[in-house]
Structures are given as structure tokens and as C-alpha cells.
């Protein structure tokens, strides 16, 4: 028996990626391909009065220019049920269907030309006059509204809770009342969004950057009023996405429309700047937290309020307050979630959407409460450990959070920290230590896969899943090899094509628990067909070219009687330059309870990636919003700061032992998004320990520190 689960094998797609053999959306070579460039609105609100495309049409190489003046009407049919990746209220942006402008950066025309340079150049020649109306540019809480019923049904209600939090808070011996915030953040994946559309009669093929090819097919079929069978979507490699490729964005529709009108394959690649307003963002969120505890440090009340920003055309809502509702034991919880409509493009999920935000607020509040109660932050959390999910009133299918605290605290040397803030100084550096809990709910969706064994003893496993970088190819290859008692070299795993068996969204950290079990089921069924012995020998005996098996795997009753979540503990050391306000992060130690670790090497990569993302959230990332222009002013990678190598020092990842076989047969709870949660509050808490100042508005930039130091 070959045991591949738990092995540190290197990425099976690594050589293809580093040698340029992996084909990304904009790299498919098609005969007669033309190139498109967007013209985007330069006002946030109003209507187009005049759009003059004559100069663009006359420019060299231009094939056509499409806008609301000449684009055909599109059906934009509604799905029976909205995809989970779409906002549940409002209406998706329609392209070229009218003169209305809803945000700065909205596509208002597309130029198609023989080369990309000709298209880009001609797009600059389109001249537009607008009639501007007053935009909503401020994130003004007085304009906020509660999510509607459809949004509430998706688990993002205006109000949630249990017990009687108001009186319990007022009656508590120890209380805090704080506000905190983070700015709008951008995904900025390495690969820009791109689509190539090619029509063959009424059949459309899309080469697209996508985390969910089946959703692209459904969405485009609805928009164009086509049968889904006439749309094929191909996305074998994705160069990072972080949630930005979950939805089917308007540029995909534009590429398909342009290709149909031009009667040629058309490639539309967004510029880095266009990615800032064409593919979502993490919404800026304002939070207020009131916590109450008794003299023993037992939480009596949690009141957590959050206001997120959204567009004028959709209500994008997040599960920002789920942590407040379930992460700690507390009989009295009240949460309130509101949205503010603004003239901006709709936000969308970004790496641990809502959870990273809510955990940030809750975990700095927990740090402050621990101090008020005179308790060590770890001890305070242990006293309030939730043995069961009190919100759902269900037991956890597994929970090793206490082990995470112990493992990470030990590895970090937490007991040696200075508990008095501002006392640990090394020359001009103020040294601080802080910690936070990490949390991300585990989900599993129904998924299908097909396994085929060939006469030469190799196996091909296919499913329409995605791999935006976490290692789907590798983990699935390991699961197939283990189930079939083969080596990974004998297995070829393929994904990212709607011609393959249906798979759920590659997001929400669900791929391993969902697709992984379908891969195992298909391989098991194949093995049964081959007599359950040595499959290669059985194939030889059968004398057939190929033998295939399909399988579906889905959650069962356990999903109704257990709550499933991944947990973790993050410990951080910071060094704050007392003269310059700069923050260095010498080390981060995280311990994670993610159930079965299928590949410790790629799981660790997921976690260090999350830590780096969390570092960016804490110290660097912010889309600078001009409320008058309603525009992101730093829509480029020079001024939108993300951590670089020099910002990252020692990162240590530990996994709590355990497997969650109740949650799913593999026992994995998902490792991806959890690693971003907890990092920003641990850094903020460490900065307090270093300086004695609580900074609660992210990112914690040198100017904010210099003001208080
Ligand atoms: Mo993740 S934000 O579900 O890609």
C-alpha cells in the first residue's frame, strides 16, 4: 500500500509553471485572434451625453468599437437561484445596455483591434461628455441600511444573537467599548484578469481566469440567453485570485460580445489599473465592539456592530459577525450588520471575506478585555473557550483550538514576554509580543469526478475544479494515487474545464473537503470495477483500452448535527522603530487545527501565504479613496503597498494533530483562508505591547504611530 496522504511531495504542476508550460487565460494561441481594450467612465455617477468613437474607429488596426450606442441588447436572464459567489440583493452590472454611469471605472465602450497596442491606443481616442449627478462618495454611517431578507437568508442578517446582551453588558463588572476599521483592500493577484472568447456558430468557448468555470458557463448562458451546453469554459491555471475570480465579471461578457460582433476570437486582458475597479475589492469596514466580563474573566456580553461598504447597484454583504456569534462561550450576544451604498464597483470576497475583518475586531477587543481583567491573553481566551457552537447549538465535529494555543505559545516562548507595555526596548526599537485566535468556518459542497485507467497503467482523473495556487493538482494527485495504490507519477489530474464533471466553487477553502472526496470516490469505484486488487495487473488481464468510473460525493446528515470549523492561534513579535514609526515583524508563529494535513509542504505554503497577507492587512494595504472623485487614487502596484521579501522574516507553521472524519472522509477541514485571520489583530496587539498605544485602524502605518509615540 502506497501512503501518499501526509507526504511532503512537491507541486506536480511546479515544473510546468516555472518553465512556462502552464497556459494561463491570456496565453492561449488562437488563429486570427484580435485584441480588445476597455474605455472606462471617468465620472462616478450620471449619464453619457455624447460618445464620439470616430477617431478610434479610424485608428490603425481597429476592427470595431462597441458601446451602448451600437451594442445589441442582451437578455441578462435571472438564475433560478443566485450563485453563492454573487451578492444576494441588487442587480449585476449590465454592460453597454444604456448611458447610465454608476461608478468611476465602469466599462462604457470596448475597442477591438489587430494588436493589443492598437486597441489600447485607440481606446484613448474615444471622447465622452457626461451629465454628472451628485455621487455617494462618503462612507457615511447615517446612510447605512440593514441587509434585505435575501441577504439575511444567506447568513448575513442585520441582527443576530442570543440572550439579552444590552442589560448583560451594562451589568458587567468589566467592560470595554471600542471602535476599529480597515480600509478597502485589493486582491492584486499576480496574473491580471483576462478572457479570450471564441465563437463557432452559436457555440462559445471562453478561456478565462476563473475560480469556478461552471459558474462562468451558467452566468454567460443567462446573459446571452443561450443553452449552457453551448458554452465551454477553460481555466487550467490561475495565477492567484484570492476571491477576485469567484464571480463572472462584466469583462467576460464584453469579451464574448466583442468576439461575436467582430466574428473573430477576441482577447480582453485587464490592465493592473483596471483590476482595481473591475474585479471587486475587500470592502472598507467600520466596527464597534462592546464586551462585558465578570471579575473571573468570564465573558457576560458581546455586542459587535459592523458597517461595510457596497455599490449602488448591489448589496454585497459579508459574514463579518460570525466570529462574535460563535468563537467564544457567552450567553448574551448581539450583532448588527449594516451596509452603506457608494458610487463604487461592487466589492467581493477577498481571502477569508468577513471572517478576517470580524476576527480582527473581536481579537483586539479580547486583548483589551484580558488586560482589563488582569489576565494573560491566552488564559483569558481559555476561560472563554467555546466547547460547542453556541450560536448553532451544535457540537463541533472536531476542535483542537486549545492544542493550538499550547503548541504556538510554546514554540513562540510566550511565557517570556514582558507583560508591561512599552518596557521592552532594544536601542531605538520597541519590542512587543501579541497573539490572537484564528478562525474560519469549514464547508463542504457536493462534487463529482471521473477516473479513467488506461491499458498502459496510468490513470487520468478529471473534475471541473480550480487551482488558483493552493495546490489542488498536487493534493488530488496524492489522494488518487493513495486510493488506487499507484505512485503520483502514474496519475494525471486535470481540472478547470466545463467539459469535465461538475465541481463547486474553488473558494471558501472547500476544495479539499469537497472535490477531494469526489476524487477518492471515483478512484474507489474504478478500483472496484478492476476487482479491488492491483489495478495495473487487472487492466492487463482485462485487455481493454480504458476503464472509467464516475462518482459524486456530498455532505450528509453530519452537516446538520455538527458544526465544523478550522481554528488556530497566531503569535507575533514586532519591533517598532521609536523614531520613524516603522514596524518590523521578526517572527510569526501560527498553530492550526485543520484536521488531516494531506501535504504538509503545500499546507505550510498556504499558511505562510496567509501570514504574509495578514501582515499586509495590518501594516500596508489600503486603496486610497478620494470621496470627491469616488476613485481609488493608488490603483497601481507602486503605491498600493503589499509585503515584499524584506518585510517578511521568520514564519513558523505548526499543525495540531487530529483528523475530522466526522466532517468528511478525508478528515480535512480546509487550509487556506484561516491563515489570514488572526494575523492583523495579533500584530495590533503586539504593537500595543511594544508601545503602550492601541492602534485600531488598519493599516497601522508609520504616520499613525508617529502621532502617538
Ligand atoms: Mo476565497 S475569498 O473564497 O477565494
XYZ file of C-alpha atoms and ligand atoms in Angstrom:
713
model
C 0.000 0.000 0.000
C 1.398 3.344 -1.039
C 0.653 6.007 1.564
C 0.661 9.395 -0.118
C -1.625 11.303 2.212
C 0.556 13.214 4.647
C 3.616 13.151 2.355
C 5.552 16.311 1.585
C 5.613 15.910 -2.172
C 6.434 18.931 -4.301
C 3.819 20.511 -6.522
C 3.098 18.270 -9.500
C 2.411 21.383 -11.607
C 5.551 23.161 -10.374
C 7.832 22.267 -13.313
C 5.141 23.342 -15.832
C 4.760 26.662 -14.045
C 8.411 27.526 -13.708
C 9.216 26.522 -17.303
C 6.324 28.464 -18.829
C 4.487 25.338 -19.979
C 1.417 26.134 -17.856
C -1.053 28.047 -20.002
C -2.866 30.956 -18.327
C -6.015 32.584 -19.738
C -4.295 35.217 -21.891
C -1.717 32.743 -23.236
C -3.910 30.514 -25.398
C -2.813 30.814 -29.003
C -5.808 31.038 -31.319
C -5.768 31.637 -35.041
C -6.891 35.112 -36.103
C -7.128 36.384 -32.526
C -7.986 40.084 -32.114
C -7.406 42.202 -29.014
C -9.796 44.335 -27.003
C -9.274 47.369 -24.777
C -11.830 48.912 -22.445
C -12.897 52.530 -22.325
C -13.993 53.299 -18.773
C -16.083 56.059 -17.204
C -14.269 58.970 -15.608
C -17.208 60.143 -13.513
C -18.777 58.194 -10.640
C -22.432 58.976 -11.254
C -24.557 60.300 -14.109
C -25.203 59.617 -17.788
C -23.230 59.647 -21.012
C -24.470 62.597 -23.096
C -22.202 62.141 -26.083
C -19.796 59.384 -27.026
C -17.624 60.008 -30.070
C -15.820 56.946 -31.397
C -14.979 58.259 -34.885
C -11.284 58.882 -34.152
C -10.955 55.461 -32.516
C -12.669 53.761 -35.449
C -10.297 55.455 -37.870
C -7.180 54.485 -35.889
C -4.769 51.888 -37.338
C -5.792 48.273 -36.925
C -9.165 48.974 -35.343
C -11.819 46.418 -36.222
C -14.757 47.789 -34.265
C -15.829 49.898 -31.316
C -18.792 48.783 -29.212
C -20.734 50.891 -26.734
C -24.347 51.385 -25.614
C -24.856 53.212 -28.933
C -24.399 50.127 -31.081
C -24.233 47.064 -28.826
C -27.093 44.595 -29.149
C -29.491 44.226 -26.230
C -28.638 41.236 -24.057
C -31.289 39.171 -22.211
C -29.474 39.179 -18.823
C -31.812 36.438 -17.575
C -32.034 35.713 -13.854
C -30.811 32.417 -12.436
C -33.337 30.268 -10.539
C -31.060 30.566 -7.552
C -28.309 33.139 -7.261
C -24.815 31.700 -7.217
C -23.252 31.781 -3.745
C -20.471 33.992 -5.085
C -22.878 36.774 -6.114
C -24.455 39.419 -3.887
C -27.935 38.251 -2.962
C -29.557 41.675 -3.474
C -29.473 44.190 -6.292
C -28.633 43.553 -9.931
C -25.323 42.762 -11.580
C -23.778 45.422 -13.783
C -25.116 45.309 -17.332
C -22.605 46.301 -19.987
C -23.347 48.626 -22.897
C -27.116 48.469 -22.322
C -27.658 52.164 -21.604
C -25.979 55.528 -20.918
C -26.048 55.301 -17.090
C -22.792 55.545 -15.165
C -22.752 54.023 -11.668
C -19.051 54.249 -10.792
C -15.761 55.633 -11.970
C -14.042 52.911 -13.967
C -17.261 51.352 -15.293
C -16.689 49.962 -18.805
C -18.564 52.168 -21.288
C -17.022 51.015 -24.579
C -14.622 48.441 -25.970
C -12.224 48.789 -28.864
C -11.218 45.694 -30.830
C -8.066 45.849 -32.971
C -5.493 43.639 -34.653
C -2.990 44.089 -31.834
C -3.258 44.876 -28.142
C -1.216 48.058 -28.612
C -3.536 49.289 -31.366
C -6.588 48.595 -29.183
C -5.062 50.334 -26.147
C -4.043 53.323 -28.229
C -7.418 53.680 -29.972
C -9.295 53.366 -26.662
C -7.665 56.659 -25.646
C -9.227 58.386 -28.663
C -12.824 57.813 -27.571
C -14.210 61.102 -26.334
C -17.092 61.307 -23.883
C -19.299 64.055 -22.469
C -21.231 63.310 -19.313
C -24.033 64.802 -17.312
C -22.874 64.201 -13.771
C -25.209 63.715 -10.816
C -24.064 64.045 -7.181
C -22.315 60.812 -6.192
C -22.348 58.980 -2.884
C -18.651 59.148 -2.117
C -18.504 59.145 1.658
C -18.862 56.084 3.800
C -21.440 57.848 5.921
C -22.930 55.518 8.594
C -26.073 57.671 8.755
C -26.882 56.465 5.224
C -26.494 52.795 6.154
C -29.218 50.195 5.818
C -29.823 46.666 7.055
C -29.422 43.838 4.538
C -32.707 42.697 2.993
C -34.323 39.324 3.533
C -32.482 37.567 0.712
C -29.138 38.697 2.107
C -30.210 37.737 5.634
C -31.162 34.253 4.391
C -27.614 33.807 3.108
C -26.377 34.096 6.703
C -25.720 37.848 6.752
C -28.688 39.291 8.657
C -28.905 42.797 10.060
C -29.270 41.433 13.572
C -28.284 38.195 15.216
C -27.573 36.994 18.708
C -28.826 35.240 21.814
C -29.685 36.155 25.374
C -30.018 39.799 26.353
C -26.737 41.494 25.534
C -27.624 45.118 26.378
C -28.504 44.623 30.046
C -25.780 41.988 30.452
C -23.212 44.454 29.117
C -24.386 47.268 31.368
C -24.384 44.942 34.365
C -20.880 43.583 33.759
C -18.095 44.257 36.270
C -15.528 44.846 33.493
C -16.435 46.454 30.175
C -14.789 47.912 27.095
C -16.274 49.897 24.227
C -14.010 50.338 21.200
C -14.199 51.150 17.501
C -11.905 49.893 14.775
C -11.701 49.827 10.987
C -9.804 48.718 7.959
C -9.635 50.344 4.544
C -10.716 48.927 1.208
C -8.230 46.268 0.105
C -7.483 44.945 -3.382
C -6.680 41.349 -4.334
C -3.883 42.225 -6.742
C -3.132 38.680 -7.818
C -0.013 38.281 -9.934
C -1.996 37.311 -13.045
C -4.318 40.083 -14.257
C -7.870 39.098 -15.186
C -8.194 38.009 -18.806
C -10.668 36.304 -21.120
C -10.395 35.001 -24.670
C -13.764 34.417 -26.356
C -14.193 32.344 -29.500
C -17.485 31.635 -31.256
C -18.104 28.693 -33.549
C -21.642 29.256 -34.876
C -23.736 29.504 -31.715
C -21.149 27.705 -29.608
C -18.924 29.846 -27.384
C -15.582 28.859 -25.879
C -14.091 31.048 -23.144
C -10.507 30.829 -21.937
C -10.864 32.638 -18.667
C -9.208 33.319 -15.357
C -11.751 31.701 -13.072
C -12.219 30.062 -9.695
C -15.435 28.464 -10.931
C -15.751 27.526 -14.596
C -19.246 26.034 -14.111
C -20.432 29.418 -12.830
C -18.933 31.284 -15.792
C -20.796 28.937 -18.111
C -24.097 29.433 -16.273
C -23.729 33.207 -15.996
C -22.757 33.768 -19.634
C -25.555 31.452 -20.821
C -28.051 33.544 -18.823
C -26.674 36.871 -20.021
C -26.716 35.847 -23.693
C -29.877 33.725 -23.493
C -28.047 30.580 -24.622
C -28.199 26.938 -23.625
C -25.455 26.129 -21.110
C -24.378 23.253 -23.362
C -23.311 25.845 -25.923
C -20.782 27.441 -23.588
C -17.468 25.848 -22.708
C -15.129 27.481 -20.204
C -11.458 26.527 -19.884
C -9.257 27.643 -16.995
C -6.479 25.171 -16.224
C -4.165 27.607 -14.440
C -4.881 30.676 -12.354
C -2.046 32.927 -11.235
C -3.548 33.812 -7.874
C -7.015 35.204 -7.317
C -7.783 35.448 -3.572
C -11.504 35.613 -4.379
C -11.276 38.071 -7.275
C -12.106 35.327 -9.797
C -15.043 33.782 -7.939
C -17.681 35.804 -9.805
C -18.177 36.163 -13.513
C -17.285 39.815 -14.035
C -18.560 42.156 -16.781
C -15.341 41.941 -18.796
C -16.123 38.283 -19.563
C -19.431 39.363 -21.112
C -17.638 42.127 -23.013
C -15.095 39.685 -24.453
C -17.879 37.339 -25.590
C -19.887 40.208 -27.061
C -16.873 41.704 -28.847
C -15.926 38.324 -30.323
C -19.454 37.812 -31.599
C -19.624 41.262 -33.195
C -16.110 41.040 -34.638
C -16.675 37.469 -35.801
C -13.179 36.600 -34.578
C -11.637 35.304 -31.365
C -11.112 38.283 -29.061
C -8.774 38.561 -26.089
C -9.559 41.061 -23.336
C -6.921 41.488 -20.669
C -7.455 43.984 -17.861
C -4.643 46.348 -17.058
C -3.355 46.393 -13.486
C -5.200 49.678 -13.003
C -8.446 48.218 -14.379
C -8.167 45.287 -11.961
C -8.747 47.840 -9.169
C -12.303 48.583 -10.338
C -13.303 45.583 -12.456
C -12.860 42.620 -10.145
C -14.096 43.560 -6.677
C -12.290 44.523 -3.504
C -12.471 43.798 0.215
C -14.923 46.447 1.448
C -13.811 49.039 3.944
C -15.498 48.128 7.225
C -16.195 50.107 10.399
C -16.671 48.198 13.635
C -17.729 48.868 17.190
C -17.283 46.308 19.938
C -18.599 46.288 23.458
C -17.563 43.385 25.682
C -18.548 42.726 29.278
C -16.999 40.221 31.694
C -17.229 39.282 35.357
C -14.351 39.501 37.852
C -13.182 35.993 36.926
C -12.769 36.990 33.301
C -15.851 35.150 32.045
C -17.497 36.941 29.144
C -21.006 38.142 30.012
C -21.824 40.098 26.865
C -20.565 40.583 23.321
C -22.060 43.405 21.257
C -20.413 43.645 17.861
C -21.553 46.045 15.152
C -20.130 46.379 11.658
C -20.815 48.583 8.670
C -19.499 47.557 5.279
C -19.446 49.496 2.018
C -21.153 48.346 -1.148
C -22.028 49.639 -4.604
C -25.231 51.450 -5.610
C -26.299 48.501 -7.771
C -25.691 45.513 -5.489
C -25.680 44.752 -1.760
C -22.509 42.794 -1.179
C -22.594 41.517 2.410
C -20.078 39.515 4.446
C -20.110 37.129 7.410
C -18.207 39.740 9.406
C -20.018 38.940 12.657
C -19.888 35.140 12.625
C -16.847 35.127 14.909
C -18.656 37.242 17.521
C -21.549 34.788 17.417
C -19.605 31.585 17.875
C -15.916 31.929 18.654
C -16.300 32.286 22.446
C -18.651 30.973 25.085
C -21.034 33.750 26.046
C -24.752 33.680 26.873
C -25.500 37.197 25.679
C -24.507 38.149 22.158
C -25.912 40.840 19.893
C -24.557 41.633 16.446
C -25.694 44.272 13.996
C -24.601 44.485 10.365
C -25.322 47.351 8.004
C -24.240 48.454 4.529
C -23.542 51.860 3.019
C -24.180 52.311 -0.683
C -21.499 54.214 -2.562
C -20.711 55.010 -6.188
C -18.032 52.358 -6.489
C -17.737 48.957 -8.126
C -19.252 46.118 -6.098
C -16.901 44.622 -3.529
C -16.478 40.838 -3.469
C -14.957 38.126 -1.318
C -11.279 38.574 -0.618
C -9.346 35.907 1.280
C -11.383 34.999 4.425
C -14.062 37.542 3.472
C -15.810 38.955 6.511
C -14.082 36.498 8.803
C -10.681 38.204 8.614
C -12.493 41.505 9.248
C -14.616 40.348 12.181
C -11.818 38.345 13.799
C -9.660 41.475 13.623
C -12.168 43.492 15.660
C -13.007 40.706 18.074
C -9.393 39.717 18.750
C -8.154 43.207 19.550
C -11.196 43.598 21.825
C -10.317 40.292 23.521
C -6.761 41.540 24.075
C -8.052 44.713 25.685
C -10.514 42.791 27.853
C -7.791 40.413 29.013
C -5.809 43.414 30.186
C -8.847 44.957 31.906
C -9.461 41.646 33.672
C -5.798 41.381 34.661
C -5.390 38.118 32.775
C -2.884 36.785 30.301
C -4.446 36.979 26.807
C -4.155 33.207 26.318
C -5.599 32.463 29.755
C -8.490 34.865 29.071
C -9.300 33.033 25.848
C -9.088 29.642 27.551
C -11.553 30.798 30.207
C -13.968 31.685 27.434
C -13.323 28.686 25.207
C -16.495 27.567 23.410
C -16.754 23.802 23.905
C -19.640 23.737 21.443
C -21.013 26.092 18.801
C -23.352 28.147 20.966
C -24.821 30.006 18.016
C -25.952 26.902 16.141
C -26.321 24.996 19.418
C -24.346 22.093 17.967
C -21.230 20.190 18.980
C -18.108 20.685 16.875
C -17.146 17.805 14.634
C -13.646 18.474 15.986
C -11.918 21.322 17.763
C -8.253 21.443 18.720
C -8.032 25.153 19.492
C -6.609 24.565 22.985
C -3.847 22.465 21.447
C -3.140 25.326 19.010
C -2.722 27.835 21.849
C -0.383 25.452 23.669
C 1.683 24.495 20.617
C 2.154 28.026 19.333
C 2.741 29.572 22.772
C 5.438 27.006 23.490
C 7.167 27.419 20.127
C 6.995 31.197 20.454
C 8.208 31.367 24.052
C 5.113 33.338 25.095
C 5.833 32.898 28.803
C 8.981 35.020 28.461
C 7.256 38.106 27.137
C 7.171 41.382 29.020
C 3.589 41.867 30.177
C 4.008 45.587 30.828
C 3.586 47.548 27.587
C 6.415 49.753 26.354
C 9.094 48.242 28.586
C 10.997 46.057 26.170
C 13.436 48.316 24.374
C 16.453 47.416 22.262
C 18.224 50.638 21.292
C 15.669 52.594 19.275
C 13.434 49.542 18.735
C 10.404 48.895 20.938
C 9.817 45.155 21.090
C 6.335 43.728 21.586
C 4.525 40.410 21.603
C 0.902 39.754 20.854
C -1.419 36.931 19.957
C -4.849 36.249 18.537
C -7.165 33.363 17.730
C -7.606 32.327 14.087
C -10.917 31.001 12.862
C -12.552 30.033 9.601
C -15.762 28.016 9.149
C -15.376 24.713 7.266
C -17.791 23.926 4.462
C -18.208 21.063 2.046
C -20.161 21.043 -1.205
C -21.339 18.278 -3.454
C -18.778 17.469 -6.137
C -18.191 14.964 -8.915
C -15.134 13.385 -10.565
C -14.239 10.824 -13.195
C -11.306 8.426 -13.037
C -10.088 6.545 -16.117
C -7.420 3.858 -16.171
C -5.619 3.164 -19.421
C -4.020 -0.030 -20.664
C -0.534 1.376 -20.041
C -1.276 1.542 -16.307
C -1.763 5.288 -15.997
C -4.827 6.989 -14.591
C -6.429 10.271 -15.573
C -8.719 11.914 -13.011
C -10.876 14.822 -14.110
C -13.135 17.346 -12.416
C -14.104 20.938 -13.267
C -12.460 22.257 -10.102
C -9.971 25.128 -9.897
C -6.446 25.673 -8.673
C -5.608 29.313 -8.041
C -2.383 28.286 -6.352
C -3.159 26.341 -3.157
C -2.068 23.012 -4.658
C -5.270 21.353 -5.907
C -3.368 19.484 -8.639
C -0.952 18.076 -6.108
C -3.357 17.157 -3.309
C -5.785 15.481 -5.726
C -2.942 13.523 -7.328
C -1.933 12.264 -3.874
C -5.500 11.237 -2.999
C -5.919 9.397 -6.318
C -2.538 7.659 -6.025
C -3.302 6.550 -2.491
C -6.777 5.240 -3.338
C -5.545 3.327 -6.402
C -2.299 2.169 -4.794
C -0.260 3.865 -7.515
C 2.555 6.410 -7.469
C 1.802 10.099 -8.166
C 3.735 9.720 -11.435
C 1.130 7.209 -12.620
C -1.691 9.693 -12.022
C -2.587 12.649 -14.176
C -5.067 15.007 -12.603
C -6.914 17.519 -14.775
C -9.220 20.397 -13.848
C -10.645 23.722 -14.979
C -12.860 22.751 -17.932
C -16.674 22.693 -18.048
C -16.452 19.534 -20.197
C -15.248 17.771 -17.048
C -17.508 16.525 -14.219
C -19.169 19.347 -12.283
C -17.346 20.806 -9.305
C -18.170 23.519 -6.778
C -16.549 26.924 -6.488
C -12.814 26.926 -5.818
C -13.182 29.217 -2.840
C -14.180 29.285 0.794
C -11.355 26.814 1.460
C -13.753 23.977 0.487
C -11.875 22.344 -2.395
C -10.101 19.574 -0.489
C -13.138 18.555 1.587
C -15.453 18.757 -1.445
C -13.543 17.809 -4.601
C -11.063 15.623 -2.724
C -13.753 13.247 -1.542
C -15.204 13.042 -5.063
C -11.756 12.122 -6.393
C -11.440 9.383 -3.779
C -14.954 8.135 -4.533
C -14.257 7.978 -8.291
C -10.941 6.187 -7.753
C -12.516 3.751 -5.302
C -15.279 2.979 -7.770
C -12.704 2.468 -10.529
C -10.756 0.134 -8.315
C -13.896 -1.875 -7.571
C -14.511 -2.253 -11.292
C -10.994 -3.647 -11.522
C -11.577 -6.229 -8.791
C -10.039 -4.317 -5.869
C -6.614 -5.915 -6.365
C -3.618 -4.474 -8.182
C -5.316 -2.165 -10.716
C -2.447 -2.292 -13.214
C -2.461 -6.097 -13.270
C -6.257 -6.102 -13.562
C -6.073 -3.744 -16.544
C -3.575 -6.024 -18.248
C -5.820 -9.003 -17.705
C -8.919 -7.186 -18.975
C -7.176 -6.270 -22.210
C -9.308 -3.117 -22.633
C -8.091 0.299 -23.819
C -9.611 2.129 -20.851
C -11.923 1.661 -17.883
C -13.724 4.622 -16.292
C -15.734 5.336 -13.170
C -17.730 8.412 -12.166
C -18.642 9.351 -8.644
C -20.326 12.045 -6.632
C -19.534 12.973 -3.064
C -21.616 15.235 -0.871
C -22.193 16.102 2.750
C -24.765 14.071 4.663
C -26.634 14.260 7.949
C -23.426 15.187 9.804
C -23.718 18.695 8.333
C -26.976 19.184 10.258
C -25.892 17.790 13.602
C -22.344 19.114 13.840
C -20.695 22.483 13.398
C -17.365 22.365 11.577
C -14.599 24.947 11.704
C -10.885 25.288 11.410
C -9.137 27.042 14.292
C -5.724 28.408 15.060
C -3.546 30.555 17.277
C -1.169 33.229 15.996
C 1.706 34.745 17.983
C 3.678 37.708 16.703
C 6.788 39.630 17.647
C 7.025 43.217 16.465
C 9.804 45.756 16.598
C 8.646 49.357 16.340
C 11.178 51.996 15.375
C 10.560 54.656 18.025
C 11.977 57.420 15.805
C 10.433 56.534 12.448
C 7.264 54.667 13.428
C 8.189 51.815 11.111
C 7.117 48.323 12.168
C 9.192 45.201 11.584
C 7.851 41.686 12.133
C 10.792 39.497 13.205
C 8.595 36.429 13.626
C 5.136 34.967 13.411
C 4.257 31.572 14.858
C 0.929 30.023 13.932
C -0.554 26.717 15.003
C -3.556 25.481 13.060
C -6.264 22.909 13.615
C -7.145 21.997 10.028
C -7.801 18.277 10.504
C -5.946 15.906 8.197
C -2.933 17.518 6.538
C -2.792 15.902 3.096
C 0.513 17.547 2.173
C 2.410 19.365 4.942
C 4.620 21.152 2.432
C 1.834 22.825 0.474
C -0.285 23.295 3.616
C 2.622 25.196 5.148
C 2.869 27.283 1.965
C -0.811 28.139 2.345
C -0.214 29.255 5.901
C 2.856 31.365 5.264
C 0.960 32.943 2.359
C -1.874 33.764 4.729
C 0.554 35.200 7.277
C 2.070 37.463 4.640
C -1.430 38.541 3.587
C -2.260 39.283 7.216
C 0.925 41.289 7.557
C -0.149 43.329 4.545
C -3.594 43.859 6.040
C -2.087 45.010 9.344
C 0.603 47.350 8.089
C 0.393 48.171 4.390
C -2.704 47.544 2.343
C -5.171 50.331 1.618
C -6.893 51.523 -1.505
C -6.738 55.309 -1.070
C -10.267 56.501 -1.745
C -10.976 60.065 -2.854
C -14.532 60.776 -1.643
C -14.998 63.671 -4.082
C -13.841 61.854 -7.204
C -15.058 58.466 -5.901
C -11.922 56.905 -7.202
C -9.098 54.735 -5.884
C -6.112 57.072 -6.166
C -3.377 54.458 -5.867
C -4.646 51.986 -8.463
C -1.196 50.577 -9.191
C 1.329 48.299 -7.535
C 3.804 51.110 -6.877
C 1.520 52.930 -4.461
C -0.792 50.164 -3.258
C 1.637 48.539 -0.877
C 1.902 44.805 -0.286
C 4.591 42.997 1.707
C 7.787 42.211 -0.168
C 10.556 39.791 0.791
C 12.266 42.339 3.014
C 9.068 42.772 5.055
C 8.849 39.083 5.874
C 11.207 37.444 8.314
C 10.726 34.242 10.321
C 7.402 32.447 9.773
C 6.736 29.270 11.715
C 3.783 26.988 10.955
C 2.593 24.170 13.202
C -0.361 21.834 12.808
C -2.354 20.461 15.723
C -2.639 16.698 15.410
C -6.053 15.300 14.547
C -8.367 14.460 11.683
C -12.022 15.347 11.356
C -13.557 12.156 9.974
C -16.995 13.307 11.083
C -16.822 16.311 8.778
C -15.735 14.302 5.717
C -13.942 11.042 4.863
C -10.555 12.713 4.260
C -10.775 14.445 7.617
C -9.503 17.766 6.296
C -11.183 20.987 7.418
C -9.569 23.182 4.760
C -6.405 25.214 4.988
C -6.284 28.466 3.120
C -8.262 31.362 4.385
C -7.832 30.606 8.071
C -4.172 31.583 7.887
C -5.031 35.190 7.031
C -7.317 35.501 10.045
C -5.814 36.418 13.382
C -2.599 37.863 11.969
C -3.645 41.521 11.818
C -5.062 41.607 15.377
C -2.021 39.707 16.716
C 0.184 42.404 15.143
C -2.000 45.227 16.521
C -1.891 43.601 19.954
C 1.892 43.216 19.739
C 2.224 46.878 18.753
C 0.295 47.769 21.907
C 2.611 45.561 23.947
C 5.598 47.273 22.332
C 4.430 50.873 22.591
C 1.578 51.106 25.094
C -0.643 52.550 22.372
C -3.740 50.912 20.947
C -3.972 51.449 17.215
C -7.247 50.101 15.936
C -7.485 51.470 12.408
C -5.719 49.393 9.765
C -3.295 49.658 8.205
C -1.047 50.729 11.077
C 1.236 52.996 9.076
C 4.253 54.971 10.367
C 2.313 58.267 10.368
C -0.267 56.804 12.775
C 2.493 55.507 15.045
C 4.495 58.745 14.958
C 1.411 60.603 16.118
C 1.298 58.620 19.353
C 4.971 57.830 20.021
Mo -11.826 32.790 -1.391
S -12.210 34.799 -0.908
O -13.384 32.127 -1.224
O -11.332 32.823 -2.999
